[in-house]
Amino acid sequence: MVKTLARYGYVPLMLVGINGVAIAVARTPWAGLWMVVLITAAIGLSFAVERALPYDQEWNDSLGDVRRDAAHAFINETATLVTVLVIPVTALLSPFHHWWPASTPFALQVLLAVLVSDLGITLAHMVSHRVGWLWRLHAVHHSVKRFYGFNGLMKHPAHGAVELAAGTAPLVIMGMPTSVAEALAVCIAVQLLLQHSNADYQIGPLRLILALNEGHRFHHLKWAGVGDVNFGLFTLTWDHALRTFSFDPHRRFRTDDLGMAAKPNYPVAYLAQLIEPFRTRAACHLNDPAEGDPRQPVGGQA
């Protein structure tokens, strides 16, 4: 019974439940504190469901990465919530801030923010696999050796800033209010937890539309070029449009499929990961010809 509830109820609870509460409380006093509580609750729920219904039991076992991932999550989510506080000032400086559709229902305003940020972050993500200095920052995220919810919050803060700017710049220019930005911050955190979840949940045909874990696992395949697919944050719409979508319902993923074949010994410690992008060239790029062709798939590829 518990496994059935987790398999079919986890995604609706996160997408509709957690995000729904965020939308409901975004315009109330202490909304910022509410967002912290909701993100913390989402992280706790993520861990609980991964243990109740794991896709791979081994991915629930620490590889000495829990503290590091917790540090990434704390720094990145704190930076996101602090950034939200300066949005009103930035928005007022835009000559187009009156373009924001403030008269529409609040839920639709948040949906607009989600759709716009989905495009911007997806494109920034794609470019990060093709431009050397961006890849060096993004490689931190691809160094993971197990696939679980916290992976989504594990990224170099500089790269997180690039993606956040790409996703929210149009919204800020249009005059996005703080309340929408706060709700959007929760939606992004929830999405990243679901997208990298080790939970064996099921969403049926929606797996071809929503950018959740079944599709995103293909993005973390470690061989050159193979992982250059499924860049979407909230949806796979732009991957279908840009022909970067890939999916094989029969593919089963293992630990050996993850990471970066070109640089298997990427630093594990938090501070070392912050320094690494500035210490070395883009030799860890999935498509770097200097590394030869490290594609030797284990068990078939998408």
Short mmCIF file of C-alpha atoms in Angstrom, two decimals:
data_model
loop_
_atom_site.label_atom_id
_atom_site.label_comp_id
_atom_site.label_asym_id
_atom_site.label_seq_id
_atom_site.Cartn_x
_atom_site.Cartn_y
_atom_site.Cartn_z
CA MET A 1 0.00 0.00 0.00
CA VAL A 2 2.79 2.42 0.94
CA LYS A 3 4.71 1.60 -2.24
CA THR A 4 1.62 2.10 -4.39
CA LEU A 5 0.95 5.48 -2.81
CA ALA A 6 4.57 6.47 -3.33
CA ARG A 7 4.64 5.22 -6.93
CA TYR A 8 1.55 7.11 -8.08
CA GLY A 9 1.07 9.81 -5.45
CA TYR A 10 4.55 11.24 -4.96
CA VAL A 11 4.69 13.39 -8.10
CA PRO A 12 1.17 14.87 -7.67
CA LEU A 13 1.94 15.58 -4.01
CA MET A 14 5.08 17.49 -4.96
CA LEU A 15 3.82 19.26 -8.09
CA VAL A 16 0.31 20.04 -6.90
CA GLY A 17 0.68 19.83 -3.12
CA ILE A 18 3.97 21.56 -2.32
CA ASN A 19 3.78 23.96 -5.26
CA GLY A 20 0.10 24.61 -4.56
CA VAL A 21 0.82 25.60 -0.97
CA ALA A 22 3.65 27.85 -2.19
CA ILE A 23 1.22 29.64 -4.49
CA ALA A 24 -1.36 29.91 -1.72
CA VAL A 25 0.98 31.49 0.83
CA ALA A 26 3.17 33.56 -1.51
CA ARG A 27 1.24 36.76 -0.84
CA THR A 28 0.89 36.28 2.92
CA PRO A 29 3.05 37.74 5.72
CA TRP A 30 6.27 35.80 6.27
CA ALA A 31 6.02 34.29 2.79
CA GLY A 32 9.80 33.98 2.57
CA LEU A 33 9.87 31.83 5.71
CA TRP A 34 7.07 29.70 4.30
CA MET A 35 9.19 29.05 1.20
CA VAL A 36 12.08 27.83 3.36
CA VAL A 37 9.72 25.50 5.21
CA LEU A 38 8.24 24.15 1.96
CA ILE A 39 11.63 23.51 0.36
CA THR A 40 12.80 21.75 3.52
CA ALA A 41 9.61 19.65 3.55
CA ALA A 42 10.12 18.76 -0.11
CA ILE A 43 13.68 17.60 0.60
CA GLY A 44 12.48 15.47 3.51
CA LEU A 45 9.71 13.95 1.43
CA SER A 46 12.19 13.24 -1.35
CA PHE A 47 14.44 11.24 0.98
CA ALA A 48 11.48 9.37 2.49
CA VAL A 49 10.05 8.23 -0.85
CA GLU A 50 13.48 7.23 -2.18
CA ARG A 51 13.82 4.88 0.77
CA ALA A 52 10.31 3.51 0.49
CA LEU A 53 10.45 2.95 -3.27
CA PRO A 54 14.05 3.08 -4.61
CA TYR A 55 14.86 2.75 -8.30
CA ASP A 56 18.30 1.49 -7.27
CA GLN A 57 18.87 0.55 -3.63
CA GLU A 58 22.60 1.32 -3.94
CA TRP A 59 21.86 4.95 -4.80
CA ASN A 60 20.40 5.41 -1.31
CA ASP A 61 23.80 4.59 0.22
CA SER A 62 26.19 7.45 0.86
CA LEU A 63 29.45 7.59 -1.10
CA GLY A 64 30.82 10.17 1.30
CA ASP A 65 28.84 12.79 -0.60
CA VAL A 66 25.98 13.64 1.78
CA ARG A 67 27.69 16.55 3.53
CA ARG A 68 28.99 17.87 0.25
CA ASP A 69 25.57 17.70 -1.37
CA ALA A 70 23.99 19.29 1.70
CA ALA A 71 26.49 22.16 1.41
CA HIS A 72 25.64 22.60 -2.27
CA ALA A 73 21.91 22.57 -1.50
CA PHE A 74 22.19 25.04 1.38
CA ILE A 75 24.36 27.53 -0.51
CA ASN A 76 22.41 27.34 -3.75
CA GLU A 77 18.93 27.53 -2.23
CA THR A 78 19.96 30.33 0.13
CA ALA A 79 21.41 32.26 -2.81
CA THR A 80 18.18 31.78 -4.76
CA LEU A 81 15.98 33.01 -1.91
CA VAL A 82 18.26 36.01 -1.28
CA THR A 83 18.14 36.86 -4.97
CA VAL A 84 14.36 36.93 -4.75
CA LEU A 85 14.62 39.81 -2.28
CA VAL A 86 16.32 42.12 -4.80
CA ILE A 87 13.94 41.37 -7.66
CA PRO A 88 11.50 44.23 -6.87
CA VAL A 89 14.28 46.83 -7.02
CA THR A 90 15.67 45.37 -10.24
CA ALA A 91 12.22 45.15 -11.80
CA LEU A 92 11.47 48.79 -11.06
CA LEU A 93 14.59 49.82 -12.98
CA SER A 94 13.17 48.21 -16.11
CA PRO A 95 11.21 50.54 -18.41
CA PHE A 96 8.99 47.56 -19.24
CA HIS A 97 7.99 46.60 -15.68
CA HIS A 98 4.38 47.59 -16.39
CA TRP A 99 4.14 44.69 -18.84
CA TRP A 100 3.63 42.20 -16.04
CA PRO A 101 0.03 40.79 -16.20
CA ALA A 102 -0.74 41.71 -12.59
CA SER A 103 -4.51 41.58 -13.16
CA THR A 104 -4.54 37.88 -14.08
CA PRO A 105 -5.11 35.18 -11.41
CA PHE A 106 -2.02 34.66 -9.29
CA ALA A 107 -1.71 30.97 -10.18
CA LEU A 108 -1.55 31.91 -13.87
CA GLN A 109 1.18 34.44 -13.11
CA VAL A 110 3.23 31.68 -11.50
CA LEU A 111 2.52 29.38 -14.46
CA LEU A 112 3.78 32.11 -16.81
CA ALA A 113 6.95 32.39 -14.74
CA VAL A 114 7.43 28.62 -14.89
CA LEU A 115 7.03 28.49 -18.68
CA VAL A 116 9.34 31.44 -19.36
CA SER A 117 12.02 30.18 -16.96
CA ASP A 118 11.74 26.71 -18.49
CA LEU A 119 12.82 28.08 -21.87
CA GLY A 120 15.62 30.26 -20.51
CA ILE A 121 17.11 27.64 -18.19
CA THR A 122 16.81 24.90 -20.81
CA LEU A 123 18.74 26.97 -23.35
CA ALA A 124 21.38 27.96 -20.79
CA HIS A 125 21.73 24.29 -19.87
CA MET A 126 22.17 23.30 -23.49
CA VAL A 127 24.77 26.00 -24.12
CA SER A 128 26.61 24.87 -20.99
CA HIS A 129 27.34 21.56 -22.75
CA ARG A 130 28.86 23.37 -25.71
CA VAL A 131 30.85 26.32 -24.35
CA GLY A 132 34.07 25.46 -22.52
CA TRP A 133 33.99 27.86 -19.58
CA LEU A 134 30.32 27.13 -18.91
CA TRP A 135 30.93 23.40 -19.10
CA ARG A 136 33.72 23.67 -16.53
CA LEU A 137 31.18 25.16 -14.12
CA HIS A 138 28.42 22.73 -15.08
CA ALA A 139 30.72 19.70 -14.84
CA VAL A 140 30.37 19.85 -11.05
CA HIS A 141 26.77 18.69 -11.47
CA HIS A 142 27.74 15.87 -13.84
CA SER A 143 30.39 14.47 -11.51
CA VAL A 144 27.77 12.60 -9.44
CA LYS A 145 28.20 8.84 -9.03
CA ARG A 146 24.65 8.12 -7.86
CA PHE A 147 21.31 9.53 -8.96
CA TYR A 148 19.14 10.83 -6.11
CA GLY A 149 17.06 13.90 -5.34
CA PHE A 150 19.81 15.98 -3.76
CA ASN A 151 21.72 15.83 -7.08
CA GLY A 152 19.36 18.43 -8.47
CA LEU A 153 20.45 20.98 -5.87
CA MET A 154 24.12 20.09 -6.36
CA LYS A 155 25.71 22.58 -8.74
CA HIS A 156 28.45 25.16 -8.79
CA PRO A 157 26.92 28.41 -7.46
CA ALA A 158 28.35 30.35 -10.39
CA HIS A 159 26.59 28.06 -12.84
CA GLY A 160 23.42 28.23 -10.78
CA ALA A 161 23.58 32.01 -11.10
CA VAL A 162 23.96 31.75 -14.89
CA GLU A 163 20.92 29.49 -15.22
CA LEU A 164 18.85 31.59 -12.82
CA ALA A 165 19.70 34.76 -14.74
CA ALA A 166 18.82 33.11 -18.06
CA GLY A 167 15.51 31.89 -16.70
CA THR A 168 14.38 35.00 -14.85
CA ALA A 169 15.83 37.96 -16.79
CA PRO A 170 12.77 38.27 -19.08
CA LEU A 171 10.48 37.99 -16.07
CA VAL A 172 12.36 40.68 -14.14
CA ILE A 173 12.30 42.98 -17.15
CA MET A 174 8.52 42.53 -17.31
CA GLY A 175 8.22 43.46 -13.61
CA MET A 176 7.72 40.08 -11.92
CA PRO A 177 6.62 40.72 -8.31
CA THR A 178 8.40 39.20 -5.31
CA SER A 179 5.48 36.90 -4.53
CA VAL A 180 5.70 35.23 -7.94
CA ALA A 181 9.47 34.93 -7.65
CA GLU A 182 9.17 33.23 -4.26
CA ALA A 183 6.64 30.72 -5.57
CA LEU A 184 8.87 30.12 -8.61
CA ALA A 185 11.84 29.39 -6.32
CA VAL A 186 9.85 26.60 -4.67
CA CYS A 187 8.69 25.24 -8.04
CA ILE A 188 12.30 25.06 -9.26
CA ALA A 189 13.52 23.31 -6.09
CA VAL A 190 10.66 20.79 -6.25
CA GLN A 191 11.35 20.13 -9.92
CA LEU A 192 15.05 19.50 -9.34
CA LEU A 193 14.27 17.05 -6.54
CA LEU A 194 11.81 15.14 -8.73
CA GLN A 195 14.05 15.28 -11.78
CA HIS A 196 16.96 13.59 -10.01
CA SER A 197 14.92 11.35 -7.71
CA ASN A 198 15.94 7.78 -6.97
CA ALA A 199 12.26 6.97 -6.43
CA ASP A 200 10.74 4.48 -8.85
CA TYR A 201 7.59 6.55 -9.34
CA GLN A 202 5.35 6.32 -12.40
CA ILE A 203 3.78 9.11 -14.46
CA GLY A 204 2.75 7.17 -17.57
CA PRO A 205 2.78 9.01 -20.93
CA LEU A 206 3.62 12.27 -19.13
CA ARG A 207 7.22 11.06 -18.98
CA LEU A 208 7.51 12.21 -22.61
CA ILE A 209 6.38 15.72 -21.69
CA LEU A 210 7.48 16.47 -18.13
CA ALA A 211 11.21 16.67 -17.41
CA LEU A 212 11.26 14.13 -14.58
CA ASN A 213 13.64 11.36 -13.55
CA GLU A 214 12.85 8.75 -16.22
CA GLY A 215 13.95 11.12 -18.96
CA HIS A 216 16.64 12.98 -17.06
CA ARG A 217 18.65 9.83 -16.32
CA PHE A 218 19.61 9.81 -20.01
CA HIS A 219 21.11 13.27 -19.54
CA HIS A 220 23.51 11.89 -16.93
CA LEU A 221 24.94 9.09 -19.07
CA LYS A 222 28.70 9.55 -18.89
CA TRP A 223 29.85 8.85 -22.44
CA ALA A 224 30.83 11.59 -24.87
CA GLY A 225 27.80 13.07 -26.60
CA VAL A 226 25.35 10.51 -25.21
CA GLY A 227 24.33 12.78 -22.34
CA ASP A 228 23.71 15.78 -24.57
CA VAL A 229 19.97 15.17 -24.46
CA ASN A 230 16.92 16.06 -22.36
CA PHE A 231 18.06 19.49 -21.17
CA GLY A 232 14.61 20.68 -20.06
CA LEU A 233 13.98 21.84 -16.51
CA PHE A 234 10.19 21.72 -16.20
CA THR A 235 9.21 20.19 -19.53
CA LEU A 236 10.75 18.37 -22.49
CA THR A 237 8.95 20.66 -24.94
CA TRP A 238 12.09 22.40 -26.11
CA ASP A 239 14.01 19.15 -26.37
CA HIS A 240 11.37 17.83 -28.76
CA ALA A 241 11.53 21.10 -30.74
CA LEU A 242 15.34 21.19 -30.84
CA ARG A 243 15.68 17.46 -31.49
CA THR A 244 17.62 16.82 -28.28
CA PHE A 245 15.00 14.48 -26.82
CA SER A 246 15.99 10.88 -26.15
CA PHE A 247 14.15 8.08 -24.37
CA ASP A 248 14.23 4.29 -24.26
CA PRO A 249 11.60 2.73 -21.97
CA HIS A 250 13.61 -0.49 -21.77
CA ARG A 251 16.84 1.11 -20.61
CA ARG A 252 17.94 0.22 -17.07
CA PHE A 253 20.53 2.49 -15.44
CA ARG A 254 23.38 1.43 -13.19
CA THR A 255 25.99 3.28 -11.16
CA ASP A 256 28.63 2.66 -13.83
CA ASP A 257 26.53 4.63 -16.31
CA LEU A 258 26.86 7.89 -14.36
CA GLY A 259 29.55 10.55 -14.06
CA MET A 260 32.03 11.70 -16.70
CA ALA A 261 33.99 9.07 -18.62
CA ALA A 262 36.53 11.70 -19.66
CA LYS A 263 37.27 12.64 -16.04
CA PRO A 264 36.35 9.83 -13.64
CA ASN A 265 38.45 11.23 -10.79
CA TYR A 266 36.69 14.58 -10.54
CA PRO A 267 37.10 16.11 -7.03
CA VAL A 268 34.52 15.00 -4.50
CA ALA A 269 34.93 17.53 -1.67
CA TYR A 270 32.80 20.68 -1.72
CA LEU A 271 35.57 23.30 -1.72
CA ALA A 272 37.58 21.31 -4.24
CA GLN A 273 34.57 21.30 -6.56
CA LEU A 274 34.24 25.06 -6.25
CA ILE A 275 37.88 25.51 -7.24
CA GLU A 276 38.11 22.87 -9.98
CA PRO A 277 36.43 24.88 -12.81
CA PHE A 278 39.06 27.59 -12.41
CA ARG A 279 41.97 25.17 -12.08
CA THR A 280 41.70 23.23 -15.30
CA ARG A 281 40.66 23.62 -18.90
CA ALA A 282 37.53 22.01 -20.32
CA ALA A 283 39.17 18.56 -20.49
CA CYS A 284 36.19 17.09 -18.68
CA HIS A 285 33.79 18.12 -21.44
CA LEU A 286 31.61 15.27 -22.61
CA ASN A 287 32.52 16.16 -26.21
CA ASP A 288 36.17 17.17 -25.80
CA PRO A 289 38.14 15.69 -28.73
CA ALA A 290 41.33 15.93 -26.66
CA GLU A 291 39.99 13.10 -24.55
CA GLY A 292 39.40 10.80 -27.51
CA ASP A 293 36.12 8.90 -27.60
CA PRO A 294 35.34 7.49 -24.14
CA ARG A 295 32.05 5.98 -25.29
CA GLN A 296 31.98 2.37 -24.26
CA PRO A 297 28.38 1.94 -23.10
CA VAL A 298 27.62 -0.56 -20.39
CA GLY A 299 24.45 -2.38 -21.36
CA GLY A 300 23.30 -0.37 -24.38
CA GLN A 301 22.43 3.28 -24.88
CA ALA A 302 19.41 5.37 -25.76
#
